[in-house]
Coordinates of C-alpha atoms and ligand atoms in Angstrom, one line a residue:
Chain A
M1 CA -22.3 -2.8 -2.3
E2 CA -20.4 -0.9 0.4
L3 CA -16.7 -1.4 0.4
P4 CA -15.4 -2.5 3.8
V5 CA -13.3 0.2 5.4
L6 CA -9.7 -0.8 5.2
N7 CA -6.9 0.0 7.5
E8 CA -9.0 -0.3 10.5
Q9 CA -6.2 -2.2 12.2
P10 CA -4.2 -0.1 14.7
A11 CA -1.8 1.8 12.6
A12 CA 1.6 0.3 12.8
K13 CA 4.7 2.3 12.2
S14 CA 6.1 -0.2 9.6
G15 CA 4.4 -2.2 6.9
C16 CA 3.2 -5.1 9.0
S17 CA 0.5 -4.5 11.4
A18 CA 0.0 -8.1 12.2
G19 CA 2.9 -8.0 14.6
S20 CA 3.4 -11.7 15.1
C21 CA 4.1 -12.7 11.5
G22 CA 7.7 -13.8 10.9
S23 CA 7.3 -13.1 7.2
T24 CA 5.8 -9.6 7.0
D25 CA 5.9 -9.0 3.4
D26 CA 2.5 -10.1 2.3
Q27 CA 0.5 -7.1 1.2
L28 CA -2.6 -9.2 1.3
D29 CA -2.5 -9.7 5.0
H30 CA -3.8 -6.2 5.4
L31 CA -6.9 -6.6 3.3
S32 CA -10.4 -7.6 4.2
D33 CA -11.4 -11.1 3.1
E34 CA -13.5 -9.8 0.4
I35 CA -10.8 -7.8 -1.3
R36 CA -8.2 -10.5 -0.6
E37 CA -10.4 -12.9 -2.5
K38 CA -10.5 -10.5 -5.4
V39 CA -6.8 -9.8 -5.6
Q40 CA -5.0 -12.8 -4.4
N41 CA -4.4 -14.2 -7.8
H42 CA -3.7 -10.8 -9.3
P43 CA -0.1 -10.5 -10.5
C44 CA 0.0 -6.8 -9.7
Y45 CA -1.1 -7.0 -6.1
S46 CA 0.3 -10.1 -4.6
E47 CA 4.1 -10.6 -4.5
D48 CA 3.7 -14.4 -4.8
A49 CA 1.0 -14.2 -7.5
H50 CA 3.5 -12.2 -9.5
H51 CA 5.4 -15.3 -10.1
Y52 CA 2.5 -17.5 -11.1
F53 CA 0.1 -15.4 -13.0
A54 CA 0.6 -13.0 -15.8
R55 CA -1.1 -9.8 -17.0
M56 CA -1.0 -8.2 -20.4
H57 CA -1.9 -4.8 -21.8
V58 CA -3.3 -3.9 -25.2
A59 CA -2.6 -0.5 -26.8
V60 CA -5.9 0.6 -28.1
A61 CA -6.2 4.1 -26.7
P62 CA -3.9 6.6 -28.3
A63 CA -5.5 9.9 -27.5
C64 CA -4.9 11.8 -24.3
N65 CA -6.8 14.7 -22.7
I66 CA -4.1 16.2 -20.5
Q67 CA -0.4 16.7 -20.5
C68 CA 1.9 15.5 -17.8
H69 CA 5.4 16.9 -17.4
Y70 CA 6.9 13.4 -17.3
C71 CA 5.3 12.3 -20.5
N72 CA 6.3 12.7 -24.1
R73 CA 3.5 11.3 -26.2
K74 CA 5.8 10.1 -28.9
Y75 CA 7.6 7.6 -26.8
D76 CA 6.9 4.8 -24.3
C77 CA 6.2 6.4 -21.0
A78 CA 8.3 5.0 -18.2
N79 CA 6.2 6.6 -15.6
E80 CA 2.7 5.5 -16.5
S81 CA 3.8 2.2 -17.9
R82 CA 2.2 3.0 -21.2
P83 CA 3.7 2.4 -24.6
G84 CA 4.3 5.3 -26.9
V85 CA 2.1 6.1 -29.8
V86 CA 4.8 4.7 -32.0
S87 CA 4.2 1.2 -30.6
E88 CA 1.8 -1.2 -32.3
L89 CA -1.6 0.4 -32.0
L90 CA -4.4 -2.1 -32.1
T91 CA -8.0 -1.7 -33.1
P92 CA -10.5 -3.1 -30.6
D93 CA -11.0 -6.1 -32.8
Q94 CA -7.3 -6.8 -33.0
A95 CA -7.0 -6.3 -29.3
V96 CA -9.7 -8.9 -28.6
K97 CA -8.0 -11.4 -30.9
K98 CA -4.6 -10.8 -29.4
T99 CA -6.0 -11.2 -25.8
M100 CA -7.7 -14.4 -26.6
A101 CA -4.6 -15.8 -28.5
V102 CA -2.4 -15.0 -25.5
A103 CA -4.9 -16.4 -23.0
A104 CA -5.1 -19.6 -24.9
N105 CA -1.4 -20.0 -25.1
I106 CA -0.3 -18.6 -21.8
P107 CA -3.0 -20.0 -19.4
Q108 CA -1.4 -18.0 -16.5
M109 CA -2.6 -14.8 -18.2
T110 CA -5.5 -13.7 -16.0
V111 CA -5.6 -9.9 -16.3
L112 CA -6.0 -7.7 -19.4
G113 CA -5.3 -4.0 -18.9
I114 CA -5.8 -1.0 -21.0
A115 CA -3.4 1.8 -20.0
G116 CA -2.7 3.7 -23.1
P117 CA -0.8 4.8 -25.2
G118 CA -3.0 7.8 -24.1
D119 CA -5.8 7.8 -21.6
P120 CA -8.2 4.9 -22.0
L121 CA -11.1 7.0 -21.0
A122 CA -10.2 9.8 -23.4
N123 CA -10.9 7.0 -26.0
P124 CA -14.1 5.7 -24.7
E125 CA -15.4 4.0 -27.8
R126 CA -12.2 2.0 -28.4
T127 CA -11.7 1.1 -24.7
F128 CA -15.3 0.1 -24.1
E129 CA -15.7 -1.9 -27.2
T130 CA -12.6 -3.9 -26.2
F131 CA -14.0 -4.5 -22.7
R132 CA -17.5 -5.2 -23.9
R133 CA -16.4 -7.9 -26.3
L134 CA -14.0 -9.5 -23.9
S135 CA -16.6 -9.6 -21.1
Q136 CA -18.7 -11.7 -23.4
E137 CA -16.2 -13.8 -25.3
A138 CA -13.6 -14.4 -22.6
P139 CA -15.4 -14.1 -19.3
D140 CA -12.6 -15.7 -17.4
I141 CA -10.3 -12.8 -18.0
K142 CA -10.3 -9.9 -15.5
L143 CA -10.2 -6.4 -17.0
C144 CA -8.4 -3.4 -15.6
V145 CA -7.9 0.1 -16.7
S146 CA -5.6 3.0 -15.8
T147 CA -6.6 6.6 -16.1
N148 CA -5.5 10.1 -15.3
G149 CA -9.1 10.6 -14.0
L150 CA -10.2 13.6 -16.1
A151 CA -12.9 11.7 -17.9
L152 CA -13.5 9.2 -15.1
P153 CA -16.8 10.5 -13.6
D154 CA -18.5 10.2 -17.0
S155 CA -17.2 6.6 -17.5
V156 CA -18.1 5.0 -14.1
E157 CA -21.5 3.8 -15.3
E158 CA -20.1 2.1 -18.3
L159 CA -17.2 0.7 -16.4
S160 CA -19.6 -0.9 -13.9
K161 CA -21.2 -2.9 -16.7
H162 CA -18.1 -4.9 -17.6
N163 CA -15.9 -7.5 -16.0
I164 CA -13.8 -4.7 -14.5
D165 CA -11.8 -5.9 -11.6
H166 CA -10.1 -2.7 -10.7
V167 CA -9.4 0.8 -11.9
T168 CA -6.1 2.6 -11.4
I169 CA -6.1 6.4 -11.1
T170 CA -2.9 8.3 -11.2
I171 CA -3.2 10.9 -8.6
N172 CA -0.1 13.0 -8.1
C173 CA -1.6 15.8 -6.0
V174 CA -4.7 17.1 -4.3
D175 CA -3.5 20.7 -4.4
P176 CA -3.8 22.8 -7.6
E177 CA -0.6 24.7 -6.7
V178 CA 1.3 21.5 -6.8
G179 CA -0.7 20.3 -9.8
A180 CA 0.3 23.3 -11.8
K181 CA 3.9 22.1 -11.6
I182 CA 3.0 18.7 -12.9
Y183 CA 0.2 19.3 -15.5
P184 CA 0.8 22.2 -17.9
W185 CA -2.7 21.8 -19.4
I186 CA -5.8 19.8 -19.7
F187 CA -8.5 19.7 -22.5
W188 CA -11.8 20.4 -20.9
E189 CA -15.2 21.4 -22.3
N190 CA -13.7 22.1 -25.7
R191 CA -10.9 24.2 -24.5
R192 CA -7.3 23.9 -23.5
I193 CA -7.0 25.1 -19.9
K194 CA -3.5 25.8 -18.6
G195 CA -1.9 26.1 -15.2
K196 CA -3.6 26.0 -11.8
R197 CA -7.1 26.2 -13.2
G198 CA -6.6 23.1 -15.3
A199 CA -5.0 21.3 -12.4
K200 CA -7.9 22.2 -10.2
I201 CA -10.4 20.7 -12.5
L202 CA -8.3 17.5 -13.0
I203 CA -8.0 17.1 -9.2
E204 CA -11.8 17.5 -8.7
Q205 CA -12.5 15.0 -11.4
Q206 CA -10.1 12.5 -10.0
Q207 CA -11.5 12.7 -6.5
K208 CA -15.1 12.6 -7.8
G209 CA -14.3 9.5 -9.9
L210 CA -12.6 7.8 -7.0
E211 CA -15.7 8.4 -4.8
M212 CA -18.1 7.2 -7.5
L213 CA -16.1 4.0 -8.2
V214 CA -16.0 3.1 -4.5
A215 CA -19.7 3.8 -4.2
K216 CA -20.2 1.2 -7.1
G217 CA -18.0 -1.3 -5.3
I218 CA -15.3 -1.2 -7.9
L219 CA -11.8 -1.6 -6.5
V220 CA -9.6 1.5 -6.9
K221 CA -5.9 1.6 -6.8
V222 CA -4.1 4.9 -6.8
N223 CA -0.7 5.5 -8.4
S224 CA 1.4 8.5 -7.6
V225 CA 4.7 9.5 -9.3
M226 CA 7.1 10.8 -6.7
I227 CA 8.8 14.0 -8.0
P228 CA 11.4 15.3 -5.5
G229 CA 10.8 19.0 -4.7
V230 CA 7.4 19.0 -6.4
N231 CA 5.1 16.5 -4.7
D232 CA 7.3 14.4 -2.4
Q233 CA 6.2 16.3 0.7
H234 CA 2.7 16.3 -0.5
L235 CA 2.1 12.6 -1.1
A236 CA 1.6 11.6 2.5
E237 CA -1.5 13.8 2.4
V238 CA -2.6 12.3 -0.9
S239 CA -2.2 8.9 0.6
K240 CA -4.4 9.8 3.6
I241 CA -7.1 11.3 1.5
V242 CA -7.4 8.5 -1.1
K243 CA -7.4 6.0 1.7
S244 CA -10.2 7.8 3.6
K245 CA -12.2 7.7 0.3
G246 CA -11.8 4.0 0.0
A247 CA -8.9 3.3 -2.4
F248 CA -7.5 -0.1 -1.5
L249 CA -3.9 0.4 -2.5
H250 CA -1.6 3.3 -3.0
N251 CA 1.4 2.8 -5.1
V252 CA 4.2 5.4 -5.1
M253 CA 6.5 5.1 -8.1
P254 CA 9.7 7.0 -8.7
L255 CA 9.8 9.6 -11.4
I256 CA 11.9 8.5 -14.3
A257 CA 13.2 11.5 -16.2
E258 CA 16.0 11.6 -18.8
A259 CA 16.7 14.4 -21.2
E260 CA 16.5 12.1 -24.2
H261 CA 12.8 11.4 -23.4
G262 CA 12.2 15.1 -24.3
T263 CA 9.8 15.5 -21.4
F264 CA 9.6 18.7 -19.4
Y265 CA 11.2 17.1 -16.4
G266 CA 13.8 15.4 -18.5
V267 CA 14.9 18.5 -20.3
M268 CA 14.7 20.7 -17.3
G269 CA 16.9 18.4 -15.3
Q270 CA 14.3 17.4 -12.7
R271 CA 15.8 14.4 -10.9
G272 CA 14.0 11.3 -9.7
P273 CA 14.1 10.1 -6.1
T274 CA 16.9 7.8 -4.9
A275 CA 15.9 4.3 -3.9
L276 CA 16.3 5.3 -0.3
E277 CA 14.1 8.5 -0.6
L278 CA 11.4 6.4 -2.3
Q279 CA 11.6 3.8 0.5
A280 CA 11.4 6.5 3.2
L281 CA 8.3 7.9 1.6
Q282 CA 6.7 4.5 1.2
D283 CA 7.5 3.8 4.9
S284 CA 6.0 7.1 6.0
C285 CA 2.8 6.3 4.0
S286 CA 2.5 2.6 4.8
G287 CA 1.1 3.2 8.3
D288 CA -1.7 4.9 6.5
M289 CA -2.1 2.8 3.5
N290 CA -1.5 -0.5 1.9
M291 CA 1.4 0.4 -0.2
M292 CA 2.1 -1.6 -3.2
R293 CA 5.8 -2.1 -3.0
H294 CA 6.4 -4.6 -5.7
C295 CA 5.2 -2.5 -8.7
R296 CA 7.8 -2.8 -11.4
Q297 CA 6.4 -0.1 -13.6
C298 CA 6.1 -2.8 -16.2
R299 CA 5.8 -1.9 -19.8
A300 CA 2.2 -1.6 -20.8
D301 CA 2.6 -3.7 -24.0
A302 CA 4.6 -6.5 -22.4
V303 CA 3.1 -10.0 -22.5
G304 CA 3.8 -12.8 -20.1
L305 CA 4.8 -13.4 -16.5
L306 CA 6.5 -10.4 -14.9
G307 CA 10.1 -10.0 -15.9
E308 CA 9.6 -11.8 -19.2
D309 CA 8.2 -10.5 -22.4
R310 CA 6.8 -12.9 -25.0
G311 CA 5.3 -10.1 -27.1
D312 CA 7.2 -11.3 -30.1
E313 CA 5.2 -14.5 -30.3
F314 CA 2.0 -12.5 -30.5
T315 CA 2.4 -9.9 -33.2
M316 CA -0.6 -9.1 -35.2
D317 CA 0.5 -11.0 -38.3
K318 CA 1.2 -14.2 -36.2
I319 CA -2.2 -13.8 -34.5
E320 CA -4.1 -13.6 -37.7
D321 CA -2.9 -17.1 -38.5
M322 CA -3.9 -18.6 -35.2
E323 CA -7.0 -20.7 -34.8
I324 CA -8.3 -20.2 -31.3
D325 CA -11.0 -22.4 -29.8
Y326 CA -11.6 -20.3 -26.7
Q327 CA -14.2 -22.6 -25.1
A328 CA -11.6 -25.4 -25.1
A329 CA -8.9 -23.1 -23.9
M330 CA -11.1 -21.9 -21.1
E331 CA -11.5 -25.5 -19.8
K332 CA -7.8 -25.9 -19.9
R333 CA -7.2 -22.6 -18.2
K334 CA -9.5 -23.5 -15.4
V335 CA -7.6 -26.7 -14.6
I336 CA -4.3 -24.9 -14.6
H337 CA -5.6 -22.1 -12.5
Q338 CA -6.8 -24.6 -9.9
A339 CA -3.4 -26.3 -9.8
I340 CA -1.7 -23.0 -9.3
A341 CA -4.1 -22.0 -6.6
E342 CA -3.3 -25.2 -4.7
E343 CA 0.4 -24.7 -5.0
M344 CA 0.1 -21.1 -3.8
N345 CA -2.0 -22.1 -0.9
S346 CA 0.4 -24.8 0.2
K347 CA 3.3 -22.3 -0.1
R348 CA 1.3 -19.8 2.0
A349 CA 0.6 -22.4 4.6
E350 CA 4.4 -23.3 4.8
K351 CA 5.2 -19.7 5.2
H352 CA 2.7 -19.3 7.9
Q353 CA 4.1 -22.3 9.8
A354 CA 7.6 -20.9 9.4
A355 CA 6.3 -17.6 10.8
Q356 CA 4.8 -19.3 13.8
A357 CA 8.0 -21.3 14.5
F358 CA 9.8 -18.0 14.3
A359 CA 7.5 -16.3 16.6
A360 CA 8.1 -19.0 19.2
E361 CA 11.9 -18.5 19.1
E362 CA 13.8 -16.2 21.4
K363 CA 13.7 -12.7 19.9
L364 CA 16.8 -11.0 18.8
T365 CA 17.3 -7.4 19.7
T366 CA 19.6 -6.3 16.9
R367 CA 19.0 -3.5 14.4
P368 CA 17.3 -4.1 11.1
V369 CA 19.2 -4.8 7.9
L370 CA 18.4 -4.4 4.2
M371 CA 19.3 -7.3 1.9
A372 CA 19.0 -7.7 -1.9
V373 CA 17.9 -10.9 -3.5
A374 CA 18.3 -12.1 -7.0
T375 CA 15.5 -14.3 -8.1
S376 CA 13.7 -15.5 -11.2
G377 CA 10.5 -16.4 -9.3
Q378 CA 8.9 -19.2 -7.3
G379 CA 10.0 -17.4 -4.2
L380 CA 13.5 -18.9 -4.4
I381 CA 17.0 -17.5 -4.5
N382 CA 17.7 -18.8 -8.0
M383 CA 19.5 -16.2 -10.1
H384 CA 23.0 -15.4 -10.9
F385 CA 24.1 -12.0 -9.7
G386 CA 25.2 -11.0 -13.1
H387 CA 22.0 -12.0 -14.8
A388 CA 19.7 -10.1 -12.5
K389 CA 17.9 -7.2 -14.1
E390 CA 16.3 -6.3 -10.8
F391 CA 16.8 -7.2 -7.2
L392 CA 14.1 -7.7 -4.5
I393 CA 14.9 -5.7 -1.4
Y394 CA 14.0 -7.3 1.9
E395 CA 14.4 -5.9 5.4
A396 CA 15.4 -8.4 8.1
S397 CA 14.8 -7.4 11.7
P398 CA 13.9 -9.2 14.9
E399 CA 10.3 -8.8 13.8
G400 CA 10.9 -11.0 10.8
V401 CA 11.5 -10.5 7.1
R402 CA 9.6 -7.8 5.2
F403 CA 9.5 -7.3 1.5
I404 CA 10.4 -3.7 0.7
S405 CA 10.8 -3.0 -3.0
H406 CA 12.2 -3.9 -6.3
R407 CA 15.3 -2.1 -7.6
K408 CA 16.2 -2.3 -11.2
T409 CA 19.7 -2.5 -12.4
E410 CA 21.4 -2.3 -15.7
L411 CA 22.3 -5.7 -16.7
Y412 CA 26.1 -5.7 -16.5
C413 CA 26.7 -9.1 -18.0
S414 CA 25.1 -9.0 -21.5
G415 CA 27.1 -12.0 -22.8
D416 CA 28.3 -10.1 -25.9
N417 CA 31.7 -8.5 -26.2
S418 CA 30.5 -5.0 -25.1
C419 CA 32.4 -5.7 -21.9
G420 CA 34.3 -2.5 -22.2
E421 CA 31.4 -0.8 -20.5
A422 CA 30.9 -3.7 -18.1
E423 CA 32.6 -1.9 -15.3
T424 CA 30.4 1.2 -15.2
A425 CA 27.3 -1.0 -15.5
L426 CA 28.5 -3.1 -12.5
Q427 CA 29.1 0.1 -10.6
K428 CA 25.5 1.2 -11.5
T429 CA 24.2 -2.1 -10.1
I430 CA 26.1 -1.6 -7.0
R431 CA 24.7 1.9 -6.7
A432 CA 21.2 0.5 -7.1
L433 CA 21.9 -1.7 -4.1
E434 CA 22.7 1.4 -1.9
G435 CA 21.7 0.8 1.7
C436 CA 21.9 -3.0 1.5
E437 CA 24.4 -4.9 3.5
A438 CA 24.1 -8.3 1.8
V439 CA 23.1 -9.6 -1.6
L440 CA 21.8 -13.2 -1.9
C441 CA 22.0 -14.9 -5.2
S442 CA 22.6 -18.3 -6.7
K443 CA 26.2 -17.4 -7.8
V444 CA 28.3 -14.4 -8.0
G445 CA 31.5 -13.9 -10.1
Y446 CA 34.9 -13.0 -8.8
E447 CA 35.0 -9.4 -10.0
P448 CA 31.6 -8.3 -8.7
W449 CA 32.4 -10.2 -5.5
E450 CA 35.3 -7.9 -4.8
M451 CA 33.5 -4.8 -5.7
L452 CA 30.5 -5.7 -3.6
E453 CA 32.7 -6.2 -0.6
Q454 CA 34.4 -2.9 -1.2
A455 CA 31.0 -1.3 -1.3
G456 CA 30.2 -2.9 2.1
I457 CA 27.7 -5.3 0.6
A458 CA 28.4 -8.9 1.5
P459 CA 27.9 -11.2 -1.4
N460 CA 26.3 -14.5 -0.5
G461 CA 25.8 -17.5 -2.8
E462 CA 25.3 -20.0 0.0
H463 CA 21.6 -20.1 -0.1
A464 CA 21.0 -21.0 -3.7
M465 CA 17.6 -22.6 -4.3
E466 CA 16.4 -21.8 -0.8
P467 CA 13.1 -19.9 -0.1
I468 CA 13.8 -16.2 0.1
E469 CA 12.5 -15.4 3.5
Q470 CA 14.2 -18.3 5.2
A471 CA 17.5 -17.5 3.6
V472 CA 17.3 -13.8 4.5
M473 CA 16.5 -14.7 8.1
A474 CA 19.4 -17.2 8.1
V475 CA 21.8 -14.6 6.9
Y476 CA 20.5 -12.1 9.4
K477 CA 21.0 -14.5 12.2
E478 CA 24.5 -15.3 11.0
M479 CA 25.3 -11.5 11.0
A480 CA 23.8 -11.2 14.4
A481 CA 25.8 -14.1 15.7
A482 CA 29.0 -12.8 14.2
G483 CA 28.4 -9.6 16.2
K484 CA 28.0 -7.5 13.0
L485 CA 24.8 -5.9 14.2
E486 CA 24.7 -3.5 17.1
D487 CA 22.3 -4.4 19.7
L488 CA 19.4 -2.0 19.7
S489 CA 18.5 -2.6 23.4
E490 CA 22.2 -2.0 24.4
E491 CA 22.2 1.2 22.3
Q492 CA 19.1 2.4 23.9
R493 CA 20.5 1.6 27.3
A494 CA 23.7 3.5 26.5
S495 CA 21.8 6.5 25.4
A496 CA 19.4 6.4 28.3
Chain B
M1 CA -9.8 29.1 -44.6
A2 CA -8.4 25.9 -43.2
L3 CA -5.9 24.6 -40.7
K4 CA -3.2 22.1 -41.7
I5 CA -1.5 19.2 -40.0
I6 CA 2.1 18.7 -40.8
E7 CA 4.7 16.0 -40.4
S8 CA 5.4 16.4 -36.8
C9 CA 2.0 14.9 -36.0
V10 CA 2.4 11.7 -34.0
N11 CA -0.9 10.1 -35.0
C12 CA -2.4 10.2 -31.6
F13 CA -6.0 10.3 -32.8
A14 CA -6.9 13.0 -30.3
C15 CA -8.1 15.6 -32.8
E16 CA -10.0 13.4 -35.2
P17 CA -13.2 12.7 -33.1
L18 CA -13.4 16.3 -32.0
C19 CA -13.7 18.0 -35.4
P20 CA -17.2 19.3 -35.9
S21 CA -16.8 19.4 -39.6
K22 CA -15.5 15.8 -40.0
A23 CA -12.5 17.4 -41.8
I24 CA -9.8 15.3 -40.1
Y25 CA -8.9 11.9 -41.4
E26 CA -6.3 9.2 -40.7
A27 CA -3.7 9.0 -43.4
K28 CA -0.1 7.9 -43.9
P29 CA 2.4 9.1 -42.7
H30 CA 0.2 11.3 -40.6
F31 CA -3.3 12.7 -40.0
L32 CA -4.6 15.3 -42.5
I33 CA -7.2 18.0 -42.6
N34 CA -9.4 18.3 -45.7
P35 CA -9.2 22.0 -46.4
K36 CA -12.5 22.0 -48.2
K37 CA -14.3 20.8 -45.1
C38 CA -12.4 22.6 -42.4
T39 CA -14.3 25.6 -41.0
E40 CA -11.7 26.5 -38.4
C41 CA -14.5 25.6 -36.1
E42 CA -16.0 29.1 -36.6
D43 CA -19.6 28.3 -36.2
D44 CA -19.2 25.7 -33.5
Y45 CA -16.5 26.7 -31.0
K46 CA -14.5 29.6 -29.9
E47 CA -11.3 27.8 -30.5
P48 CA -10.3 25.3 -33.2
Q49 CA -10.8 22.0 -31.6
C50 CA -7.9 20.1 -33.2
A51 CA -5.4 22.7 -32.1
S52 CA -6.8 22.8 -28.6
I53 CA -6.1 19.2 -27.9
C54 CA -3.1 18.4 -30.0
P55 CA -0.2 17.7 -27.7
I56 CA 2.5 18.4 -30.3
E57 CA 3.9 21.9 -30.6
G58 CA 4.0 23.0 -34.3
A59 CA 2.0 20.1 -35.7
I60 CA -1.0 22.2 -36.6
L61 CA -0.7 25.4 -38.7
D62 CA -3.2 28.2 -39.2
A63 CA -4.3 29.4 -42.6
L64 CA -1.2 31.6 -42.8
G65 CA 1.1 28.7 -42.1
V66 CA 1.9 29.8 -38.6
P67 CA 2.0 27.1 -35.8
I68 CA -1.0 27.6 -33.6
N69 CA 1.0 26.0 -30.7
P70 CA 4.5 27.4 -31.0
P71 CA 7.6 25.8 -29.3
G72 CA 7.3 26.0 -25.6
S73 CA 3.6 26.8 -25.5
L74 CA 2.4 23.4 -24.5
T75 CA 5.3 21.7 -22.7
G76 CA 6.5 24.8 -20.9
I77 CA 10.1 23.9 -22.0
P78 CA 11.8 27.1 -23.1
P79 CA 13.0 26.5 -26.7
E80 CA 16.6 27.4 -25.9
K81 CA 16.6 24.9 -23.1
M82 CA 15.3 22.2 -25.5
A83 CA 17.9 23.1 -28.1
E84 CA 20.6 22.9 -25.4
A85 CA 19.5 19.5 -24.2
M86 CA 19.3 18.2 -27.8
A87 CA 22.8 19.6 -28.6
E88 CA 24.1 17.9 -25.5
L89 CA 22.6 14.6 -26.5
Q90 CA 24.0 14.8 -30.0
A91 CA 27.4 15.4 -28.6
H92 CA 27.4 12.0 -26.8
Ligands
LIG501 S1 -2.1 11.0 -18.8 FE1 -0.7 9.4 -19.5 S2 -0.6 9.7 -21.7 FE2 -1.6 11.5 -20.9 S3 0.1 13.0 -20.7 FE3 -0.1 12.0 -18.7 S4 1.3 10.2 -18.8 FE4 1.0 11.0 -20.9
LIG502 S1 -10.1 23.7 -37.1 FE1 -12.0 22.8 -36.5 S2 -13.0 22.3 -38.4 FE2 -10.9 22.6 -38.9 S3 -10.0 20.6 -38.8 FE3 -9.7 21.6 -36.8 S4 -11.4 20.8 -35.6 FE4 -11.9 20.4 -37.8
LIG503 S1 -3.8 15.7 -32.2 FE1 -2.0 16.5 -33.2 S2 -0.5 14.8 -33.0 FE2 -2.5 14.0 -32.6 S3 -3.2 13.1 -34.5 FE3 -4.1 15.2 -34.3 S4 -2.5 16.5 -35.3 FE4 -1.6 14.6 -35.0

């Protein structure tokens, strides 16, 4: 099967190429019908599916065949969303049991991924046995796999035999000079190869693997870690190349590097990008590529809907005691999946209507504004400011409302008496909201209210339980009406 | 002559399937090399396979007890820089 060429739409400067849509956040609008069909219920690709469907990962693949400067194999890797080798490592048999136990108990679980703790394709027996059995025993579960790409060309044939719905390749560069600053060594043909030579082989394998997967009709997503001063300038080119080869999504993630991780970047003081730098890069790439902006770099061993982790309910000793009738569970899952699909469709239709109504209105000419939203899902503003572990960032402009990204915060209100540190954590949260001019939440306390105002971020609790896009647009219009937003057309006239 | 895996091994499994002599086995608290079986890969490869893939500096010793991958050789982190960072963290 030939993959349809994506991004044939005239390149737009910002994320939305369908200029008329009032709500411009939906990544799926860009995709061909065939791919949309494949990914619309995928919690990692569709912002709304995030809130209805769940994915899980199993840690079956401990070995790795390369070294990345942002990784310390001992610990959970924040960058590649893989658990450390110290986390619970499962045998393929245990992984199959666990997956089926979770699927039977959390019917929303539709996707099983293998992402580590090492490289799944450097552990082919363990990875493929897990896939082989799940394809047979639980055919309603989609499988996905993430890889550094080194062993990918050798695995494509085997991958194409299973229920694989997509493959994620982490591609941080296409230039060995840049690669040598990211990958100190690879293990290749029975030798450790360091520096540029190693990076060159890795890059060739990644590109070859990408091409082979596309030729087989397997969806490919590309992840890149943005490392300021190392590959930040280079990633626009990466984006262009992987797109031209047929990757359907490019996800740029920020480097996370702390000295206590003991990684090269952590110890050497390499910084990660700021939220605004990341956003600027995502913006500069999005004309080229369907960027996945809502990736939360979720932990690879998390279980459940995004933002929740029910892993404790499914530890190996608990699973051993569970009796799972998967045939029966599959029937039940099917009914629930249908109901969810209906709900999602009706929400999408509502959104579409709102967008059309919006398009019919008289257009504002004010400048765009970033706003942060606290939500626990269902597309509603339904979370207390102090409880939010992350905020969704939206851009409101005369074109409509566009989803931009997630920003994580440190929870400042932990409910215990560690409130001595509360203030710095609150400051951290406010720093995470840099660039936003309003924050919408169900409620906000007195103290954060004042600090937010001081930081120039207007707290807003007036739209509790309202749909996000509508509320963001309402606030934008209020700001415009109150004369808080300079008129772009006037500005242009003035400078002309 | 044989190589040896010591306690800094993180049990990542990478070395085990590569050993041409089937000398490496999973054990608690970490992987071990059976010294009777280990050939140092002499007849099979130019370099000992286990030490060529092991990601942990110092985890594998040669027959003289010297780390095959000394500090800094794999991560590129200069040992003094690592010591500095660790001292810094301890101080907090
Ligand atoms: S590929 Fe993954 S597991 Fe291997 S070194 Fe890089 S981040 Fe770590
Ligand atoms: S040196 Fe070679 S033979 Fe000896 S344990 Fe390592 S891989 Fe096996
Ligand atoms: S490769 Fe190194 S760290 Fe991994 S199991 Fe072997 S000796 Fe241990």
